[in-house]
Tab-separated table of C-alpha atoms in Angstrom:
chain	number	residue	atom	x	y	z
D	1	MET	CA	29.467	8.512	0.500
D	2	ARG	CA	26.061	7.653	-1.001
D	3	THR	CA	25.819	9.807	-3.996
D	4	GLY	CA	22.625	8.252	-6.130
D	5	GLN	CA	19.206	6.455	-5.687
D	6	ASN	CA	20.873	3.272	-6.467
D	7	THR	CA	22.697	3.299	-2.980
D	8	ARG	CA	19.708	4.359	-0.927
D	9	VAL	CA	18.662	2.602	2.255
D	10	VAL	CA	14.749	1.338	2.083
D	11	VAL	CA	12.647	-0.098	4.783
D	12	VAL	CA	9.509	-2.040	3.515
D	13	THR	CA	6.969	-3.511	6.311
D	14	GLY	CA	4.835	-6.383	5.138
D	15	ALA	CA	7.746	-7.390	2.716
D	16	SER	CA	7.635	-11.053	3.088
D	17	ALA	CA	4.664	-11.460	0.361
D	18	GLY	CA	2.181	-9.438	-1.464
D	19	ILE	CA	2.664	-5.626	-2.716
D	20	GLY	CA	5.628	-5.666	-0.182
D	21	ARG	CA	7.625	-8.047	-1.751
D	22	ALA	CA	6.988	-6.646	-5.300
D	23	VAL	CA	8.218	-3.067	-3.899
D	24	ALA	CA	11.329	-5.034	-2.263
D	25	ARG	CA	12.058	-6.490	-5.901
D	26	GLU	CA	11.673	-3.102	-7.479
D	27	TYR	CA	14.058	-1.372	-5.114
D	28	GLY	CA	16.225	-4.546	-5.517
D	29	ARG	CA	16.514	-3.852	-9.188
D	30	ARG	CA	18.160	-0.073	-8.772
D	31	GLY	CA	20.568	-2.054	-6.248
D	32	CYS	CA	18.960	-0.433	-3.146
D	33	ARG	CA	19.899	-1.593	0.189
D	34	VAL	CA	16.319	-2.768	1.397
D	35	ALA	CA	15.535	-4.008	4.877
D	36	LEU	CA	12.581	-6.547	4.895
D	37	LEU	CA	10.299	-6.300	8.192
D	38	ALA	CA	7.668	-8.946	8.359
D	39	ARG	CA	6.632	-11.772	10.631
D	40	GLY	CA	7.112	-14.755	8.561
D	41	ARG	CA	10.878	-16.193	8.242
D	42	ARG	CA	9.787	-18.588	4.797
D	43	GLY	CA	8.269	-15.738	3.131
D	44	LEU	CA	11.498	-12.943	4.339
D	45	ASP	CA	14.211	-15.626	3.254
D	46	GLY	CA	12.280	-15.625	0.007
D	47	ALA	CA	11.762	-12.280	-0.373
D	48	ALA	CA	15.539	-11.539	0.485
D	49	GLU	CA	16.878	-13.995	-2.207
D	50	ASP	CA	14.348	-12.002	-4.937
D	51	VAL	CA	16.304	-8.491	-3.915
D	52	ARG	CA	19.387	-10.338	-4.047
D	53	ARG	CA	19.055	-11.589	-7.551
D	54	SER	CA	17.483	-8.426	-8.653
D	55	GLY	CA	20.868	-6.637	-7.754
D	56	GLY	CA	19.863	-5.223	-4.482
D	57	THR	CA	21.495	-6.094	-0.674
D	58	PRO	CA	18.451	-7.624	1.477
D	59	LEU	CA	18.306	-7.217	5.348
D	60	THR	CA	15.848	-9.564	6.747
D	61	VAL	CA	14.187	-8.251	10.025
D	62	PRO	CA	11.805	-10.391	11.858
D	63	VAL	CA	9.120	-8.250	13.194
D	64	ASP	CA	5.089	-8.024	14.285
D	65	VAL	CA	4.413	-4.278	13.672
D	66	ALA	CA	1.703	-4.083	16.037
D	67	SER	CA	4.551	-3.930	18.980
D	68	SER	CA	6.223	-0.272	19.004
D	69	GLU	CA	9.274	-1.753	20.850
D	70	GLU	CA	10.210	-4.431	17.800
D	71	VAL	CA	9.548	-1.393	15.205
D	72	PHE	CA	11.657	0.733	16.973
D	73	ALA	CA	14.346	-1.745	17.536
D	74	ALA	CA	14.059	-3.027	14.045
D	75	ALA	CA	14.739	0.629	12.668
D	76	GLN	CA	17.950	0.769	14.853
D	77	HIS	CA	19.290	-2.280	13.409
D	78	VAL	CA	18.693	-0.959	9.930
D	79	GLU	CA	20.787	1.834	10.720
D	80	ASP	CA	23.528	-0.043	12.224
D	81	ALA	CA	23.432	-2.456	9.594
D	82	LEU	CA	22.940	-0.555	6.272
D	83	GLY	CA	23.251	2.756	7.300
D	84	PRO	CA	20.795	6.098	7.087
D	85	ILE	CA	17.134	5.117	6.428
D	86	ASP	CA	16.080	7.271	2.854
D	87	VAL	CA	12.808	5.456	2.366
D	88	TRP	CA	10.474	3.797	4.758
D	89	VAL	CA	7.275	2.309	3.174
D	90	ASN	CA	4.436	1.035	5.213
D	91	ASP	CA	2.902	-2.129	3.511
D	92	ALA	CA	2.006	-4.551	6.495
D	93	PHE	CA	-1.621	-5.581	7.182
D	94	THR	CA	-3.910	-8.167	8.076
D	95	SER	CA	-7.786	-7.946	8.027
D	96	VAL	CA	-10.932	-10.177	8.849
D	97	PHE	CA	-13.682	-10.849	5.991
D	98	ALA	CA	-16.776	-10.915	7.561
D	99	PRO	CA	-20.041	-8.743	8.499
D	100	PHE	CA	-19.503	-6.790	11.531
D	101	HIS	CA	-21.280	-8.363	13.647
D	102	GLU	CA	-19.299	-11.517	12.884
D	103	ILE	CA	-16.287	-10.090	13.838
D	104	SER	CA	-15.164	-10.382	17.781
D	105	PRO	CA	-13.296	-7.239	19.511
D	106	GLU	CA	-10.376	-9.208	19.679
D	107	GLU	CA	-10.364	-9.643	15.979
D	108	PHE	CA	-11.061	-5.919	15.233
D	109	ARG	CA	-8.606	-4.595	17.877
D	110	ARG	CA	-5.743	-6.996	16.026
D	111	VAL	CA	-6.501	-5.836	12.477
D	112	THR	CA	-6.565	-2.259	13.903
D	113	GLU	CA	-3.258	-2.762	15.612
D	114	VAL	CA	-1.448	-4.053	12.744
D	115	THR	CA	-2.949	-2.065	9.989
D	116	TYR	CA	-3.188	1.123	11.427
D	117	LEU	CA	-0.723	1.245	14.520
D	118	GLY	CA	1.778	-0.860	12.720
D	119	CYS	CA	1.940	2.086	10.023
D	120	VAL	CA	1.988	4.447	13.185
D	121	HIS	CA	4.638	2.628	14.670
D	122	GLY	CA	6.662	2.372	11.379
D	123	THR	CA	6.245	6.470	10.690
D	124	MET	CA	7.385	7.240	14.508
D	125	ALA	CA	10.442	5.018	14.123
D	126	ALA	CA	11.629	6.387	10.659
D	127	LEU	CA	10.888	9.974	11.727
D	128	LYS	CA	13.015	9.284	15.200
D	129	HIS	CA	16.031	9.066	12.405
D	130	MET	CA	15.179	11.165	9.788
D	131	ARG	CA	14.061	14.114	11.707
D	132	PRO	CA	17.804	14.979	13.252
D	133	ARG	CA	19.111	14.880	9.325
D	134	ASP	CA	16.014	16.511	8.181
D	135	ARG	CA	15.798	14.283	5.089
D	136	GLY	CA	14.084	11.416	4.259
D	137	THR	CA	10.669	9.688	2.762
D	138	ILE	CA	7.937	7.933	4.356
D	139	VAL	CA	5.390	6.308	2.005
D	140	GLN	CA	1.805	5.226	3.415
D	141	VAL	CA	0.534	2.270	1.222
D	142	GLY	CA	-3.181	2.931	1.106
D	143	SER	CA	-6.384	1.980	-0.742
D	144	ALA	CA	-9.409	3.441	-2.291
D	145	LEU	CA	-10.550	2.086	1.051
D	146	ALA	CA	-9.200	4.718	2.799
D	147	TYR	CA	-12.161	7.041	1.774
D	148	ARG	CA	-14.841	4.597	0.721
D	149	GLY	CA	-15.771	1.951	3.432
D	150	VAL	CA	-16.644	-1.545	1.746
D	151	PRO	CA	-19.311	-4.124	3.220
D	152	LEU	CA	-17.122	-7.482	4.851
D	153	GLN	CA	-14.383	-5.467	5.337
D	154	SER	CA	-15.009	-2.834	8.115
D	155	ALA	CA	-11.984	-3.448	10.151
D	156	TYR	CA	-9.645	-2.968	6.998
D	157	SER	CA	-11.675	0.114	6.022
D	158	GLY	CA	-11.467	1.805	9.318
D	159	ALA	CA	-7.748	1.049	9.381
D	160	LYS	CA	-7.490	2.600	5.988
D	161	HIS	CA	-9.617	5.584	6.893
D	162	ALA	CA	-7.554	6.227	10.289
D	163	ILE	CA	-4.169	6.077	8.164
D	164	GLN	CA	-5.358	8.548	5.893
D	165	GLY	CA	-6.323	11.043	8.517
D	166	PHE	CA	-3.123	10.073	10.377
D	167	ASN	CA	-1.014	11.067	7.336
D	168	GLU	CA	-2.696	14.158	6.829
D	169	ALA	CA	-2.146	15.549	9.945
D	170	LEU	CA	1.457	14.592	10.074
D	171	ARG	CA	2.117	16.372	6.667
D	172	VAL	CA	0.710	19.557	7.838
D	173	GLU	CA	2.755	19.518	11.127
D	174	LEU	CA	6.270	18.692	8.526
D	175	LEU	CA	4.811	21.649	6.505
D	176	HIS	CA	4.723	23.755	9.598
D	177	ASP	CA	7.903	22.689	10.825
D	178	ARG	CA	9.553	23.297	7.252
D	179	SER	CA	10.808	20.156	7.625
D	180	ARG	CA	12.544	18.687	4.645
D	181	VAL	CA	11.229	15.156	5.640
D	182	ARG	CA	8.185	14.049	2.903
D	183	THR	CA	5.306	11.735	3.422
D	184	THR	CA	2.578	10.789	1.026
D	185	MET	CA	0.030	8.063	0.114
D	186	VAL	CA	-0.440	6.116	-2.626
D	187	GLN	CA	-4.207	4.828	-2.936
D	188	LEU	CA	-4.426	1.561	-4.476
D	189	PRO	CA	-7.169	-0.282	-6.345
D	190	GLY	CA	-8.115	-4.199	-5.673
D	191	VAL	CA	-4.644	-6.276	-6.380
D	192	ASN	CA	-3.617	-9.654	-6.728
D	193	THR	CA	-1.967	-10.469	-3.873
D	194	PRO	CA	-1.881	-13.832	-1.251
D	195	GLN	CA	-4.091	-11.573	1.394
D	196	PHE	CA	-6.751	-13.170	-0.164
D	197	SER	CA	-5.050	-16.548	0.777
D	198	TRP	CA	-4.740	-15.952	4.245
D	199	VAL	CA	-6.881	-13.436	5.690
D	200	ARG	CA	-9.226	-14.738	8.282
D	201	SER	CA	-12.728	-14.964	6.752
D	202	ARG	CA	-16.295	-15.883	7.599
D	203	LEU	CA	-17.424	-15.507	3.762
D	204	GLY	CA	-19.032	-18.692	2.072
D	205	ASP	CA	-16.651	-18.543	-0.893
D	206	HIS	CA	-13.230	-17.703	-1.576
D	207	PRO	CA	-12.697	-14.158	-0.689
D	208	GLN	CA	-11.221	-11.901	-3.898
D	209	PRO	CA	-10.413	-8.322	-4.459
D	210	VAL	CA	-13.183	-5.845	-5.875
D	211	PRO	CA	-12.421	-6.228	-9.469
D	212	PRO	CA	-10.909	-4.821	-11.750
D	213	ILE	CA	-8.092	-6.452	-9.920
D	214	PHE	CA	-4.414	-5.068	-10.899
D	215	GLN	CA	-1.196	-7.187	-10.310
D	216	PRO	CA	1.321	-6.436	-7.634
D	217	GLU	CA	3.862	-5.038	-9.845
D	218	VAL	CA	1.602	-2.481	-10.873
D	219	ALA	CA	0.900	-1.145	-7.253
D	220	ALA	CA	4.934	-1.408	-6.581
D	221	ARG	CA	5.741	0.870	-9.311
D	222	ALA	CA	3.239	3.435	-8.218
D	223	ILE	CA	4.699	2.870	-4.300
D	224	VAL	CA	8.376	3.250	-5.707
D	225	HIS	CA	7.781	6.262	-7.915
D	226	ALA	CA	6.107	8.193	-5.015
D	227	GLY	CA	9.174	7.417	-2.994
D	228	ASP	CA	11.031	9.223	-5.819
D	229	HIS	CA	8.273	11.883	-5.538
D	230	PRO	CA	7.056	12.664	-2.338
D	231	HIS	CA	6.436	15.842	-2.845
D	232	ARG	CA	2.615	14.947	-3.715
D	233	ARG	CA	0.259	14.359	-0.922
D	234	GLU	CA	-0.997	11.473	-2.500
D	235	TYR	CA	-1.192	9.092	-5.371
D	236	TRP	CA	-4.149	7.083	-6.874
D	237	VAL	CA	-3.806	3.863	-8.959
D	238	GLY	CA	-6.172	2.541	-11.347
D	239	GLY	CA	-9.043	3.934	-13.144
D	240	SER	CA	-11.016	1.756	-10.714
D	241	THR	CA	-9.792	3.714	-7.844
D	242	VAL	CA	-10.397	7.457	-9.412
D	243	LYS	CA	-14.188	6.272	-10.120
D	244	THR	CA	-14.726	4.891	-6.487
D	245	LEU	CA	-13.610	7.762	-5.031
D	246	LEU	CA	-14.981	10.604	-7.355
D	247	ALA	CA	-18.405	8.671	-6.902
D	248	ASN	CA	-17.946	8.971	-3.502
D	249	ALA	CA	-17.235	12.525	-2.770
D	250	ALA	CA	-20.133	13.180	-5.545
D	251	ALA	CA	-22.822	10.704	-4.538
D	252	PRO	CA	-21.737	8.737	-1.405
D	253	GLY	CA	-25.391	7.644	-0.388
D	254	LEU	CA	-25.874	6.170	-4.096
D	255	LEU	CA	-22.533	4.556	-3.594
D	256	ASP	CA	-23.645	3.037	-0.109
D	257	ARG	CA	-26.957	1.582	-2.017
D	258	TYR	CA	-24.988	0.162	-4.757
D	259	LEU	CA	-22.501	-1.297	-2.676
D	260	ALA	CA	-25.197	-3.131	-0.574
D	261	ARG	CA	-26.413	-4.945	-3.736
D	262	LYS	CA	-23.142	-5.502	-5.484
D	263	GLY	CA	-20.379	-5.429	-2.729
D	264	TYR	CA	-20.799	-8.844	-0.994
D	265	ALA	CA	-21.101	-10.848	-4.314
D	266	ALA	CA	-18.091	-8.903	-5.757
D	267	GLN	CA	-15.856	-10.222	-3.032
D	268	GLN	CA	-16.331	-13.296	-3.216
D	269	ASN	CA	-15.553	-16.359	-5.690
D	270	SER	CA	-17.136	-19.752	-5.749
D	271	GLY	CA	-14.579	-21.194	-8.512
D	272	VAL	CA	-11.306	-20.894	-6.781
D	273	HIS	CA	-9.446	-23.879	-5.520
D	274	ASP	CA	-6.847	-22.799	-2.984
D	275	PRO	CA	-4.464	-25.759	-1.663
D	276	HIS	CA	-2.610	-22.999	0.380
D	277	ARG	CA	-5.168	-21.531	2.265
D	278	ALA	CA	-4.202	-20.234	5.654
D	279	ASP	CA	-5.211	-17.761	8.326
D	280	ASN	CA	-2.569	-15.103	9.480
D	281	LEU	CA	-4.334	-12.700	11.780
D	282	TRP	CA	-2.395	-14.271	14.801
D	283	GLU	CA	0.345	-16.158	13.338
D	284	PRO	CA	2.249	-15.357	10.153
D	285	ALA	CA	0.692	-17.838	7.224
D	286	ASP	CA	4.207	-18.899	6.057
D	287	SER	CA	4.392	-21.058	9.236
D	288	ASN	CA	2.964	-23.791	7.305
D	289	GLY	CA	6.466	-23.881	5.186
D	290	HIS	CA	5.154	-22.236	2.095
D	291	ASP	CA	6.309	-18.960	0.467
D	292	TYR	CA	3.264	-17.264	-0.929
D	293	GLY	CA	5.479	-14.607	-3.045
D	294	ALA	CA	3.990	-11.528	-4.303
D	295	HIS	CA	1.061	-13.174	-6.451
D	296	GLY	CA	-2.034	-14.406	-5.484
D	297	VAL	CA	-4.571	-16.920	-7.362
D	298	PHE	CA	-5.830	-14.435	-9.533
D	299	ASP	CA	-3.211	-14.186	-12.271
D	300	ASP	CA	-5.728	-15.498	-14.950
D	301	VAL	CA	-8.005	-12.027	-14.387
D	302	SER	CA	-5.431	-9.519	-13.372
D	303	LYS	CA	-3.982	-6.934	-15.162
D	304	SER	CA	-0.661	-6.217	-15.889
D	305	ARG	CA	-0.486	-2.382	-16.148
D	306	SER	CA	-2.904	0.735	-15.523
D	307	THR	CA	-3.145	3.330	-18.141
D	308	GLN	CA	-4.080	5.745	-15.506
D	309	LEU	CA	-0.629	5.396	-13.640
D	310	TRP	CA	1.099	7.637	-16.313
D	311	PRO	CA	-1.323	10.669	-16.110
D	312	SER	CA	-1.137	10.202	-12.398
D	313	HIS	CA	2.342	10.363	-12.002
D	314	HIS	CA	2.504	13.389	-14.693
D	315	HIS	CA	0.045	15.853	-13.306
D	316	GLY	CA	1.856	18.540	-14.883
D	317	ALA	CA	2.118	17.304	-18.399
D	318	VAL	CA	-1.575	16.563	-18.110
D	319	ALA	CA	-2.353	20.286	-17.408
D	320	VAL	CA	-0.305	21.215	-20.018
D	321	GLY	CA	-1.669	19.324	-22.373
D	322	VAL	CA	-5.477	20.401	-21.175
D	323	LEU	CA	-4.761	23.910	-21.588
D	324	ALA	CA	-3.306	23.505	-25.070
D	325	ALA	CA	-6.073	21.534	-26.168
D	326	CYS	CA	-8.305	24.347	-24.790
D	327	GLY	CA	-6.270	26.877	-26.436
D	328	VAL	CA	-6.777	25.216	-29.544
D	329	LEU	CA	-10.563	24.687	-29.134
D	330	GLY	CA	-10.796	28.439	-28.087
D	331	ALA	CA	-9.101	29.351	-31.287
D	332	ARG	CA	-11.041	27.589	-33.505
D	333	ARG	CA	-14.320	28.923	-32.162
D	334	LEU	CA	-12.924	32.211	-32.404
D	335	LEU	CA	-11.949	31.666	-36.160
D	336	HIS	CA	-15.209	30.378	-36.988
D	337	THR	CA	-17.143	33.332	-35.442
D	338	ARG	CA	-15.333	35.526	-37.335
């Protein structure tokens, strides 16, 4: 009988590289049984070795999350091989970097099917097994772009917005049913992942995340924390995410104009030489034999920590501190008035 977090069964989609790869490693360090779902065989084998070296038990499951049949079959395979699924992390995605008028309907559909419907399929598959047991956690990997669309990423922004709305509706339904299955979402900043080495692009220069850029381990720690504490409806990671979402809520029109001026240049880098540049829209990037790992090509300018992460994880402690500070200030003012 399983008795602790270190014996949990965790499913990670998009596990062959980037954030998914870093999440898999983090769960491996806990000794979890980690099912790795992705298309690329080379990346899956590398991720399995990472989990094994970290102390976990890996299971590789080649799957295209755009296919509901493949995802449902993968979930059943995980249950049969590893046991009941405790945590399901939806991280798989793809994208096209280009102005909207340069994206074909087929490309836009593919991004939507992988990024949005892949999340829907994963959630359906997880719930099929979790609901009868009345336990389990689903973590949706989101982005600041779930609230704030940016130029050159219309397909990806639209998919992340869709995940946000879908997850809110699902959360309310689970609350209505008094279900003990939990769902939460983690909104991420720009992250140094191999995405920018394989995303389909029609830009003049190499695509890059909107700075400031964080290492995938920062995102992974936040995602694993969310899996441990799914009572929160969502988590914001990075000060840049907080600023973007607050600015979008307060003055979206001004932010439109700012991004119109700065958004194109902020997502391109003319100084990057990338020998493993690929295109993974229709085929896995690692079909070229290269294991992309967790990190992208922006290690030199990426942050390995986020000072905002601790207060994001400890809202209660922050609230108590704010109240205490207000109390002290109030007492001082009272004393000065006497």
